[in-house]
Short mmCIF file of N, CA and C and ligand atoms in Angstrom, two decimals:
data_model
loop_
_atom_site.label_atom_id
_atom_site.label_comp_id
_atom_site.label_asym_id
_atom_site.label_seq_id
_atom_site.Cartn_x
_atom_site.Cartn_y
_atom_site.Cartn_z
N MET T 1 13.33 -42.81 7.60
CA MET T 1 14.20 -42.42 6.47
C MET T 1 14.02 -43.40 5.30
N ASP T 2 13.80 -42.86 4.12
CA ASP T 2 13.73 -43.70 2.92
C ASP T 2 15.13 -43.88 2.36
N ILE T 3 15.44 -45.11 2.01
CA ILE T 3 16.71 -45.37 1.32
C ILE T 3 16.38 -45.69 -0.13
N THR T 4 16.94 -44.88 -1.04
CA THR T 4 16.68 -45.11 -2.46
C THR T 4 18.00 -45.33 -3.20
N LEU T 5 17.89 -45.98 -4.35
CA LEU T 5 19.07 -46.25 -5.18
C LEU T 5 18.84 -45.66 -6.56
N VAL T 6 19.83 -45.00 -7.10
CA VAL T 6 19.75 -44.60 -8.51
C VAL T 6 21.10 -44.88 -9.16
N GLN T 7 21.04 -45.15 -10.45
CA GLN T 7 22.28 -45.24 -11.21
C GLN T 7 22.50 -43.88 -11.83
N GLY T 8 23.67 -43.30 -11.65
CA GLY T 8 23.90 -41.98 -12.24
C GLY T 8 25.15 -41.32 -11.71
N ASP T 9 25.19 -40.02 -11.97
CA ASP T 9 26.34 -39.19 -11.63
C ASP T 9 25.95 -38.33 -10.43
N ILE T 10 26.72 -38.42 -9.38
CA ILE T 10 26.35 -37.71 -8.14
C ILE T 10 26.32 -36.20 -8.33
N THR T 11 27.10 -35.69 -9.27
CA THR T 11 27.14 -34.23 -9.46
C THR T 11 25.84 -33.70 -10.06
N GLU T 12 25.01 -34.58 -10.59
CA GLU T 12 23.74 -34.13 -11.19
C GLU T 12 22.57 -34.25 -10.23
N GLN T 13 22.82 -34.67 -9.01
CA GLN T 13 21.72 -34.94 -8.09
C GLN T 13 21.14 -33.66 -7.49
N GLN T 14 19.83 -33.60 -7.50
CA GLN T 14 19.11 -32.56 -6.77
C GLN T 14 18.91 -33.10 -5.37
N ALA T 15 19.62 -32.54 -4.44
CA ALA T 15 19.52 -32.99 -3.05
C ALA T 15 20.02 -31.84 -2.18
N ASP T 16 19.64 -31.85 -0.92
CA ASP T 16 20.17 -30.79 -0.05
C ASP T 16 21.68 -30.92 0.05
N ALA T 17 22.14 -32.16 0.14
CA ALA T 17 23.59 -32.37 0.23
C ALA T 17 24.00 -33.57 -0.59
N ILE T 18 25.18 -33.48 -1.21
CA ILE T 18 25.79 -34.66 -1.81
C ILE T 18 27.10 -34.92 -1.07
N VAL T 19 27.46 -36.18 -1.00
CA VAL T 19 28.66 -36.56 -0.26
C VAL T 19 29.79 -36.81 -1.24
N ASN T 20 30.95 -36.27 -0.90
CA ASN T 20 32.14 -36.45 -1.71
C ASN T 20 33.04 -37.52 -1.10
N ALA T 21 33.44 -38.49 -1.92
CA ALA T 21 34.46 -39.47 -1.51
C ALA T 21 35.81 -38.78 -1.68
N ALA T 22 36.16 -37.97 -0.70
CA ALA T 22 37.34 -37.11 -0.80
C ALA T 22 38.59 -37.87 -0.33
N ASN T 23 39.73 -37.22 -0.42
CA ASN T 23 40.91 -37.75 0.27
C ASN T 23 41.28 -36.74 1.35
N SER T 24 42.17 -37.11 2.23
CA SER T 24 42.34 -36.29 3.43
C SER T 24 42.92 -34.92 3.13
N SER T 25 43.52 -34.73 1.97
CA SER T 25 44.05 -33.40 1.64
C SER T 25 42.93 -32.39 1.44
N LEU T 26 41.75 -32.86 1.09
CA LEU T 26 40.60 -32.00 0.74
C LEU T 26 40.87 -31.14 -0.49
N LEU T 27 41.96 -31.42 -1.19
CA LEU T 27 42.33 -30.53 -2.30
C LEU T 27 42.08 -31.15 -3.67
N GLY T 28 41.22 -32.15 -3.70
CA GLY T 28 40.82 -32.72 -4.99
C GLY T 28 41.54 -34.01 -5.29
N GLY T 29 40.96 -34.76 -6.23
CA GLY T 29 41.51 -36.05 -6.62
C GLY T 29 40.76 -36.55 -7.83
N GLY T 30 40.70 -37.86 -7.98
CA GLY T 30 39.99 -38.43 -9.13
C GLY T 30 38.58 -38.84 -8.76
N GLY T 31 37.95 -39.64 -9.58
CA GLY T 31 36.64 -40.20 -9.29
C GLY T 31 35.59 -39.16 -8.93
N VAL T 32 34.85 -39.43 -7.87
CA VAL T 32 33.79 -38.53 -7.41
C VAL T 32 34.37 -37.15 -7.10
N ASP T 33 35.49 -37.15 -6.42
CA ASP T 33 36.14 -35.90 -6.00
C ASP T 33 36.44 -35.01 -7.21
N GLY T 34 37.05 -35.61 -8.22
CA GLY T 34 37.39 -34.85 -9.43
C GLY T 34 36.14 -34.30 -10.10
N ALA T 35 35.10 -35.15 -10.17
CA ALA T 35 33.85 -34.73 -10.83
C ALA T 35 33.20 -33.57 -10.08
N ILE T 36 33.20 -33.65 -8.75
CA ILE T 36 32.56 -32.59 -7.95
C ILE T 36 33.30 -31.26 -8.15
N HIS T 37 34.61 -31.28 -8.10
CA HIS T 37 35.34 -30.01 -8.26
C HIS T 37 35.24 -29.48 -9.70
N ARG T 38 35.22 -30.40 -10.65
CA ARG T 38 35.11 -29.99 -12.07
C ARG T 38 33.76 -29.34 -12.34
N ARG T 39 32.72 -30.00 -11.88
CA ARG T 39 31.36 -29.50 -12.16
C ARG T 39 30.94 -28.39 -11.21
N GLY T 40 31.48 -28.41 -10.01
CA GLY T 40 31.05 -27.44 -9.00
C GLY T 40 31.75 -26.10 -9.08
N GLY T 41 32.88 -26.06 -9.82
CA GLY T 41 33.60 -24.79 -9.96
C GLY T 41 34.55 -24.54 -8.79
N PRO T 42 35.30 -23.43 -8.86
CA PRO T 42 36.41 -23.16 -7.94
C PRO T 42 36.01 -22.85 -6.50
N ARG T 43 34.77 -22.48 -6.31
CA ARG T 43 34.31 -22.08 -4.97
C ARG T 43 34.51 -23.19 -3.92
N ILE T 44 34.25 -24.42 -4.34
CA ILE T 44 34.34 -25.54 -3.39
C ILE T 44 35.79 -25.73 -2.94
N LEU T 45 36.70 -25.68 -3.91
CA LEU T 45 38.12 -25.85 -3.58
C LEU T 45 38.61 -24.72 -2.68
N GLN T 46 38.10 -23.53 -2.95
CA GLN T 46 38.46 -22.38 -2.12
C GLN T 46 38.05 -22.61 -0.67
N GLU T 47 36.84 -23.13 -0.47
CA GLU T 47 36.38 -23.40 0.90
C GLU T 47 37.18 -24.55 1.52
N CYS T 48 37.55 -25.53 0.70
CA CYS T 48 38.38 -26.63 1.22
C CYS T 48 39.73 -26.10 1.67
N ARG T 49 40.30 -25.18 0.90
CA ARG T 49 41.59 -24.59 1.29
C ARG T 49 41.46 -23.84 2.62
N GLN T 50 40.31 -23.16 2.80
CA GLN T 50 40.09 -22.46 4.07
C GLN T 50 40.00 -23.45 5.22
N LEU T 51 39.36 -24.60 4.98
CA LEU T 51 39.28 -25.62 6.03
C LEU T 51 40.67 -26.14 6.39
N ARG T 52 41.52 -26.31 5.37
CA ARG T 52 42.88 -26.76 5.62
C ARG T 52 43.66 -25.70 6.41
N ALA T 53 43.36 -24.44 6.14
CA ALA T 53 44.09 -23.36 6.81
C ALA T 53 43.59 -23.14 8.24
N SER T 54 42.40 -23.65 8.54
CA SER T 54 41.85 -23.43 9.88
C SER T 54 41.81 -24.73 10.68
N HIS T 55 40.69 -25.46 10.61
CA HIS T 55 40.50 -26.61 11.49
C HIS T 55 41.28 -27.86 11.10
N TYR T 56 41.62 -27.98 9.84
CA TYR T 56 42.16 -29.26 9.36
C TYR T 56 43.54 -29.09 8.73
N GLY T 57 44.43 -28.51 9.52
CA GLY T 57 45.80 -28.26 9.05
C GLY T 57 46.49 -29.51 8.54
N LYS T 58 46.21 -30.65 9.21
CA LYS T 58 46.84 -31.90 8.78
C LYS T 58 45.95 -32.69 7.83
N GLY T 59 44.86 -32.09 7.42
CA GLY T 59 43.93 -32.80 6.54
C GLY T 59 42.78 -33.38 7.34
N LEU T 60 41.77 -33.86 6.63
CA LEU T 60 40.59 -34.45 7.27
C LEU T 60 40.89 -35.93 7.54
N PRO T 61 40.79 -36.35 8.82
CA PRO T 61 41.09 -37.76 9.12
C PRO T 61 40.10 -38.73 8.47
N THR T 62 40.56 -39.93 8.18
CA THR T 62 39.71 -40.98 7.62
C THR T 62 38.51 -41.22 8.54
N GLY T 63 37.33 -41.33 7.93
CA GLY T 63 36.11 -41.61 8.70
C GLY T 63 35.38 -40.38 9.20
N GLN T 64 36.00 -39.20 9.03
CA GLN T 64 35.34 -37.97 9.46
C GLN T 64 34.71 -37.26 8.26
N ALA T 65 33.93 -36.21 8.53
CA ALA T 65 33.21 -35.50 7.47
C ALA T 65 33.13 -34.02 7.79
N VAL T 66 33.11 -33.22 6.73
CA VAL T 66 33.02 -31.77 6.89
C VAL T 66 32.31 -31.21 5.65
N ALA T 67 31.60 -30.10 5.83
CA ALA T 67 30.79 -29.56 4.73
C ALA T 67 31.37 -28.29 4.14
N THR T 68 31.10 -28.11 2.84
CA THR T 68 31.27 -26.82 2.19
C THR T 68 29.97 -26.55 1.43
N THR T 69 29.86 -25.37 0.86
CA THR T 69 28.75 -25.14 -0.06
C THR T 69 29.05 -25.92 -1.35
N ALA T 70 28.09 -25.90 -2.29
CA ALA T 70 28.20 -26.78 -3.46
C ALA T 70 28.51 -26.03 -4.75
N GLY T 71 28.94 -24.78 -4.65
CA GLY T 71 29.31 -24.04 -5.85
C GLY T 71 28.19 -24.05 -6.87
N GLU T 72 28.53 -24.47 -8.07
CA GLU T 72 27.55 -24.45 -9.18
C GLU T 72 26.74 -25.73 -9.31
N LEU T 73 26.90 -26.64 -8.38
CA LEU T 73 26.14 -27.90 -8.45
C LEU T 73 24.69 -27.66 -8.04
N PRO T 74 23.78 -28.54 -8.46
CA PRO T 74 22.37 -28.38 -8.07
C PRO T 74 22.12 -28.58 -6.57
N ALA T 75 23.00 -29.25 -5.87
CA ALA T 75 22.84 -29.44 -4.42
C ALA T 75 23.17 -28.14 -3.70
N THR T 76 22.83 -28.09 -2.41
CA THR T 76 23.16 -26.91 -1.60
C THR T 76 24.51 -27.07 -0.91
N TRP T 77 24.78 -28.29 -0.47
CA TRP T 77 26.00 -28.56 0.29
C TRP T 77 26.76 -29.74 -0.30
N VAL T 78 28.07 -29.71 -0.12
CA VAL T 78 28.89 -30.91 -0.34
C VAL T 78 29.46 -31.32 1.01
N ILE T 79 29.21 -32.56 1.38
CA ILE T 79 29.80 -33.09 2.62
C ILE T 79 30.98 -33.97 2.20
N HIS T 80 32.17 -33.56 2.60
CA HIS T 80 33.38 -34.27 2.22
C HIS T 80 33.70 -35.29 3.30
N THR T 81 33.91 -36.51 2.89
CA THR T 81 34.32 -37.53 3.86
C THR T 81 35.45 -38.35 3.26
N VAL T 82 36.29 -38.89 4.12
CA VAL T 82 37.47 -39.63 3.65
C VAL T 82 37.29 -41.11 3.98
N GLY T 83 37.10 -41.90 2.95
CA GLY T 83 36.97 -43.34 3.13
C GLY T 83 38.32 -43.97 3.41
N PRO T 84 38.29 -45.15 4.03
CA PRO T 84 39.54 -45.89 4.22
C PRO T 84 39.96 -46.60 2.93
N VAL T 85 41.24 -46.76 2.76
CA VAL T 85 41.76 -47.61 1.68
C VAL T 85 41.50 -49.06 2.11
N TYR T 86 41.00 -49.88 1.20
CA TYR T 86 40.71 -51.28 1.54
C TYR T 86 42.00 -52.02 1.86
N SER T 87 41.91 -52.87 2.87
CA SER T 87 43.07 -53.69 3.24
C SER T 87 42.60 -55.10 3.57
N THR T 88 43.30 -56.10 3.12
CA THR T 88 42.93 -57.48 3.48
C THR T 88 43.54 -57.87 4.82
N SER T 89 44.55 -57.14 5.28
CA SER T 89 45.22 -57.53 6.53
C SER T 89 44.69 -56.76 7.73
N ASP T 90 43.91 -55.72 7.48
CA ASP T 90 43.50 -54.82 8.56
C ASP T 90 42.02 -54.51 8.33
N ASP T 91 41.15 -54.80 9.33
CA ASP T 91 39.72 -54.56 9.15
C ASP T 91 39.39 -53.08 9.42
N ARG T 92 39.08 -52.38 8.36
CA ARG T 92 38.80 -50.94 8.47
C ARG T 92 37.31 -50.64 8.30
N SER T 93 36.47 -51.67 8.49
CA SER T 93 35.03 -51.51 8.29
C SER T 93 34.45 -50.38 9.14
N HIS T 94 34.94 -50.27 10.37
CA HIS T 94 34.39 -49.23 11.26
C HIS T 94 34.65 -47.84 10.69
N LEU T 95 35.75 -47.68 9.97
CA LEU T 95 36.05 -46.36 9.38
C LEU T 95 35.12 -46.09 8.20
N LEU T 96 34.82 -47.13 7.43
CA LEU T 96 33.88 -46.93 6.32
C LEU T 96 32.48 -46.63 6.87
N ALA T 97 32.06 -47.36 7.90
CA ALA T 97 30.76 -47.08 8.53
C ALA T 97 30.73 -45.65 9.07
N SER T 98 31.84 -45.23 9.65
CA SER T 98 31.93 -43.89 10.22
C SER T 98 31.74 -42.80 9.15
N CYS T 99 32.21 -43.04 7.93
CA CYS T 99 31.99 -42.06 6.86
C CYS T 99 30.50 -41.79 6.69
N TYR T 100 29.71 -42.84 6.75
CA TYR T 100 28.26 -42.69 6.57
C TYR T 100 27.62 -41.99 7.78
N THR T 101 27.96 -42.45 8.98
CA THR T 101 27.30 -41.87 10.16
C THR T 101 27.77 -40.43 10.40
N GLU T 102 29.06 -40.17 10.17
CA GLU T 102 29.55 -38.80 10.35
C GLU T 102 28.98 -37.86 9.29
N SER T 103 28.83 -38.35 8.07
CA SER T 103 28.23 -37.51 7.02
C SER T 103 26.77 -37.20 7.37
N LEU T 104 26.07 -38.16 7.92
CA LEU T 104 24.67 -37.90 8.33
C LEU T 104 24.63 -36.93 9.51
N ARG T 105 25.60 -37.02 10.40
CA ARG T 105 25.65 -36.08 11.52
C ARG T 105 25.86 -34.66 10.99
N VAL T 106 26.75 -34.50 10.04
CA VAL T 106 26.99 -33.18 9.43
C VAL T 106 25.73 -32.72 8.70
N ALA T 107 25.08 -33.64 7.98
CA ALA T 107 23.83 -33.30 7.27
C ALA T 107 22.80 -32.77 8.27
N ASP T 108 22.68 -33.42 9.40
CA ASP T 108 21.73 -32.96 10.43
C ASP T 108 22.10 -31.56 10.92
N SER T 109 23.39 -31.32 11.09
CA SER T 109 23.81 -30.01 11.60
C SER T 109 23.50 -28.90 10.59
N LEU T 110 23.41 -29.28 9.30
CA LEU T 110 23.09 -28.30 8.25
C LEU T 110 21.58 -28.17 8.04
N GLY T 111 20.81 -29.07 8.64
CA GLY T 111 19.38 -29.11 8.37
C GLY T 111 19.04 -29.76 7.04
N ALA T 112 19.98 -30.53 6.48
CA ALA T 112 19.73 -31.21 5.19
C ALA T 112 18.78 -32.38 5.41
N ARG T 113 17.81 -32.52 4.54
CA ARG T 113 16.84 -33.61 4.66
C ARG T 113 17.04 -34.68 3.58
N THR T 114 17.55 -34.26 2.42
CA THR T 114 17.82 -35.23 1.35
C THR T 114 19.33 -35.24 1.11
N VAL T 115 19.89 -36.44 1.13
CA VAL T 115 21.35 -36.57 1.02
C VAL T 115 21.68 -37.70 0.04
N ALA T 116 22.58 -37.40 -0.88
CA ALA T 116 23.01 -38.40 -1.87
C ALA T 116 24.45 -38.84 -1.57
N PHE T 117 24.64 -40.15 -1.53
CA PHE T 117 25.96 -40.73 -1.24
C PHE T 117 26.48 -41.51 -2.44
N PRO T 118 27.77 -41.44 -2.71
CA PRO T 118 28.37 -42.40 -3.65
C PRO T 118 28.74 -43.66 -2.86
N ALA T 119 29.23 -44.66 -3.56
CA ALA T 119 29.74 -45.87 -2.89
C ALA T 119 31.17 -45.60 -2.44
N ILE T 120 31.26 -45.03 -1.24
CA ILE T 120 32.55 -44.57 -0.71
C ILE T 120 33.57 -45.73 -0.66
N SER T 121 34.78 -45.42 -1.03
CA SER T 121 35.94 -46.33 -0.99
C SER T 121 35.94 -47.43 -2.06
N THR T 122 34.92 -47.47 -2.92
CA THR T 122 34.86 -48.58 -3.89
C THR T 122 35.56 -48.29 -5.22
N GLY T 123 36.16 -47.10 -5.32
CA GLY T 123 36.87 -46.77 -6.56
C GLY T 123 38.37 -46.99 -6.37
N VAL T 124 39.10 -45.90 -6.40
CA VAL T 124 40.55 -45.95 -6.23
C VAL T 124 40.93 -46.65 -4.92
N TYR T 125 40.10 -46.54 -3.89
CA TYR T 125 40.43 -47.12 -2.58
C TYR T 125 40.14 -48.61 -2.49
N GLY T 126 39.56 -49.19 -3.55
CA GLY T 126 39.60 -50.63 -3.72
C GLY T 126 38.67 -51.52 -2.91
N TRP T 127 37.67 -50.93 -2.23
CA TRP T 127 36.80 -51.77 -1.39
C TRP T 127 35.86 -52.60 -2.27
N PRO T 128 35.74 -53.91 -2.04
CA PRO T 128 34.82 -54.72 -2.83
C PRO T 128 33.38 -54.22 -2.69
N MET T 129 32.68 -54.11 -3.81
CA MET T 129 31.38 -53.43 -3.85
C MET T 129 30.36 -54.07 -2.90
N ALA T 130 30.25 -55.40 -2.90
CA ALA T 130 29.22 -56.03 -2.08
C ALA T 130 29.47 -55.80 -0.59
N ASP T 131 30.70 -55.85 -0.19
CA ASP T 131 31.03 -55.63 1.22
C ASP T 131 30.80 -54.16 1.58
N ALA T 132 31.14 -53.27 0.67
CA ALA T 132 30.92 -51.84 0.91
C ALA T 132 29.43 -51.55 1.04
N ALA T 133 28.62 -52.22 0.22
CA ALA T 133 27.16 -52.02 0.28
C ALA T 133 26.62 -52.51 1.63
N ARG T 134 27.08 -53.67 2.06
CA ARG T 134 26.64 -54.21 3.36
C ARG T 134 26.96 -53.23 4.49
N ILE T 135 28.19 -52.73 4.50
CA ILE T 135 28.62 -51.81 5.57
C ILE T 135 27.82 -50.51 5.51
N ALA T 136 27.60 -50.02 4.29
CA ALA T 136 26.85 -48.77 4.13
C ALA T 136 25.42 -48.91 4.65
N PHE T 137 24.75 -49.99 4.26
CA PHE T 137 23.36 -50.17 4.70
C PHE T 137 23.27 -50.34 6.22
N GLU T 138 24.18 -51.13 6.77
CA GLU T 138 24.17 -51.34 8.23
C GLU T 138 24.36 -50.01 8.95
N ALA T 139 25.30 -49.21 8.47
CA ALA T 139 25.61 -47.94 9.13
C ALA T 139 24.43 -46.98 9.06
N VAL T 140 23.84 -46.83 7.89
CA VAL T 140 22.79 -45.81 7.76
C VAL T 140 21.50 -46.26 8.46
N ARG T 141 21.28 -47.56 8.52
CA ARG T 141 20.07 -48.04 9.21
C ARG T 141 20.19 -47.85 10.72
N ARG T 142 21.38 -47.91 11.21
CA ARG T 142 21.61 -47.72 12.66
C ARG T 142 21.59 -46.26 13.06
N ALA T 143 21.86 -45.38 12.11
CA ALA T 143 22.06 -43.97 12.44
C ALA T 143 20.76 -43.32 12.90
N GLU T 144 20.89 -42.46 13.90
CA GLU T 144 19.76 -41.63 14.30
C GLU T 144 19.92 -40.30 13.59
N THR T 145 18.97 -39.99 12.71
CA THR T 145 19.14 -38.80 11.86
C THR T 145 17.79 -38.21 11.51
N SER T 146 17.79 -36.93 11.19
CA SER T 146 16.58 -36.28 10.70
C SER T 146 16.49 -36.29 9.18
N VAL T 147 17.49 -36.89 8.53
CA VAL T 147 17.44 -37.02 7.06
C VAL T 147 16.25 -37.89 6.68
N THR T 148 15.49 -37.43 5.68
CA THR T 148 14.28 -38.17 5.29
C THR T 148 14.50 -39.03 4.05
N GLU T 149 15.41 -38.59 3.16
CA GLU T 149 15.74 -39.43 2.00
C GLU T 149 17.25 -39.57 1.87
N LEU T 150 17.68 -40.80 1.88
CA LEU T 150 19.10 -41.10 1.67
C LEU T 150 19.19 -41.85 0.35
N ARG T 151 19.87 -41.23 -0.59
CA ARG T 151 19.95 -41.79 -1.94
C ARG T 151 21.37 -42.28 -2.21
N PHE T 152 21.48 -43.53 -2.56
CA PHE T 152 22.78 -44.02 -3.02
C PHE T 152 22.84 -43.83 -4.52
N VAL T 153 23.89 -43.18 -4.98
CA VAL T 153 24.06 -42.93 -6.41
C VAL T 153 25.20 -43.81 -6.90
N LEU T 154 24.82 -44.82 -7.67
CA LEU T 154 25.80 -45.79 -8.16
C LEU T 154 26.13 -45.46 -9.61
N PHE T 155 27.43 -45.43 -9.87
CA PHE T 155 27.90 -44.87 -11.13
C PHE T 155 27.59 -45.77 -12.32
N ASP T 156 27.63 -47.07 -12.12
CA ASP T 156 27.37 -47.96 -13.25
C ASP T 156 26.38 -49.05 -12.85
N ARG T 157 25.93 -49.75 -13.87
CA ARG T 157 24.90 -50.76 -13.68
C ARG T 157 25.34 -51.86 -12.71
N ALA T 158 26.61 -52.26 -12.82
CA ALA T 158 27.11 -53.34 -11.97
C ALA T 158 27.04 -52.93 -10.50
N ALA T 159 27.44 -51.71 -10.21
CA ALA T 159 27.40 -51.23 -8.82
C ALA T 159 25.95 -51.13 -8.34
N TYR T 160 25.09 -50.64 -9.22
CA TYR T 160 23.66 -50.54 -8.87
C TYR T 160 23.09 -51.91 -8.52
N ASP T 161 23.40 -52.89 -9.36
CA ASP T 161 22.87 -54.25 -9.14
C ASP T 161 23.35 -54.83 -7.81
N VAL T 162 24.60 -54.58 -7.48
CA VAL T 162 25.13 -55.09 -6.21
C VAL T 162 24.40 -54.43 -5.04
N PHE T 163 24.24 -53.12 -5.09
CA PHE T 163 23.53 -52.43 -4.00
C PHE T 163 22.08 -52.89 -3.92
N GLU T 164 21.46 -53.05 -5.07
CA GLU T 164 20.05 -53.49 -5.05
C GLU T 164 19.91 -54.86 -4.41
N SER T 165 20.84 -55.75 -4.73
CA SER T 165 20.73 -57.10 -4.20
C SER T 165 20.97 -57.13 -2.68
N ARG T 166 21.62 -56.10 -2.15
CA ARG T 166 21.93 -56.04 -0.71
C ARG T 166 20.89 -55.27 0.07
N LEU T 167 20.06 -54.52 -0.62
CA LEU T 167 19.11 -53.62 0.08
C LEU T 167 18.01 -54.41 0.77
P1 LIG M 201 37.35 -43.73 -3.33
O1 LIG M 201 38.67 -43.02 -3.44
O2 LIG M 201 36.64 -43.48 -2.01
O3 LIG M 201 37.43 -45.16 -3.72
P2 LIG M 201 36.25 -42.94 -5.95
O4 LIG M 201 35.73 -41.59 -6.28
O5 LIG M 201 37.48 -43.41 -6.64
O6 LIG M 201 36.40 -42.95 -4.36
O7 LIG M 201 35.10 -44.01 -6.24
C1 LIG M 201 34.00 -44.24 -5.40
C2 LIG M 201 32.85 -44.82 -6.23
O8 LIG M 201 32.21 -43.77 -6.93
C3 LIG M 201 33.28 -45.84 -7.29
O9 LIG M 201 32.34 -46.90 -7.28
C4 LIG M 201 33.20 -45.04 -8.59
O10 LIG M 201 32.88 -45.87 -9.70
C5 LIG M 201 32.06 -44.10 -8.31
N1 LIG M 201 32.05 -42.83 -9.06
C6 LIG M 201 33.03 -42.25 -9.79
N2 LIG M 201 32.60 -41.08 -10.31
C7 LIG M 201 31.30 -40.92 -9.90
C8 LIG M 201 30.30 -39.92 -10.12
N3 LIG M 201 30.53 -38.83 -10.86
N4 LIG M 201 29.07 -40.11 -9.53
C9 LIG M 201 28.83 -41.19 -8.77
N5 LIG M 201 29.74 -42.16 -8.52
C10 LIG M 201 30.95 -42.04 -9.09
#
């Protein structure tokens, strides 16, 4: 698997799947989530509502992942995963790692070969960028997957530089 880094907007990525830093409601939010629903159109939210009505009545648990189609986005699939909120008193690293490995597991189940990830939990959820990058790289390197290209899409130069220095 090739690991690549780009600075940019995840909603513009040409990839089989892009990963959404969702919240457990699956019904939209800010940051990556807001951008995906805004650019992807109503179809994605409709499928998220169906997921809430069927398998995920209580919402998607932290560290898990589930797919919908990608509406009007250039990708084929959106894989929604719920990152942990950062805490200094409670080590939630395993949940952040799980977002990456579970998203790759879902990607494999879809037959996706190229997958773009944002820096999960580093926005509203407050995870320090360098630590998030370390956890992300460790998790994806350990994962057994048929994905051939894993692209980290970093929104700004500062985030890109941190990921690059950790790669
Ligand atoms: P979380 O709630 O998991 O912290 P956020 O969406 O708030 O998720 O932020 C996750 C990371 O994604 C942050 O580093 C943020 O700067 C970045 N980000 C925000 N919008 C986009 C976008 N359109 N494309 C890629 N990354 C984005």
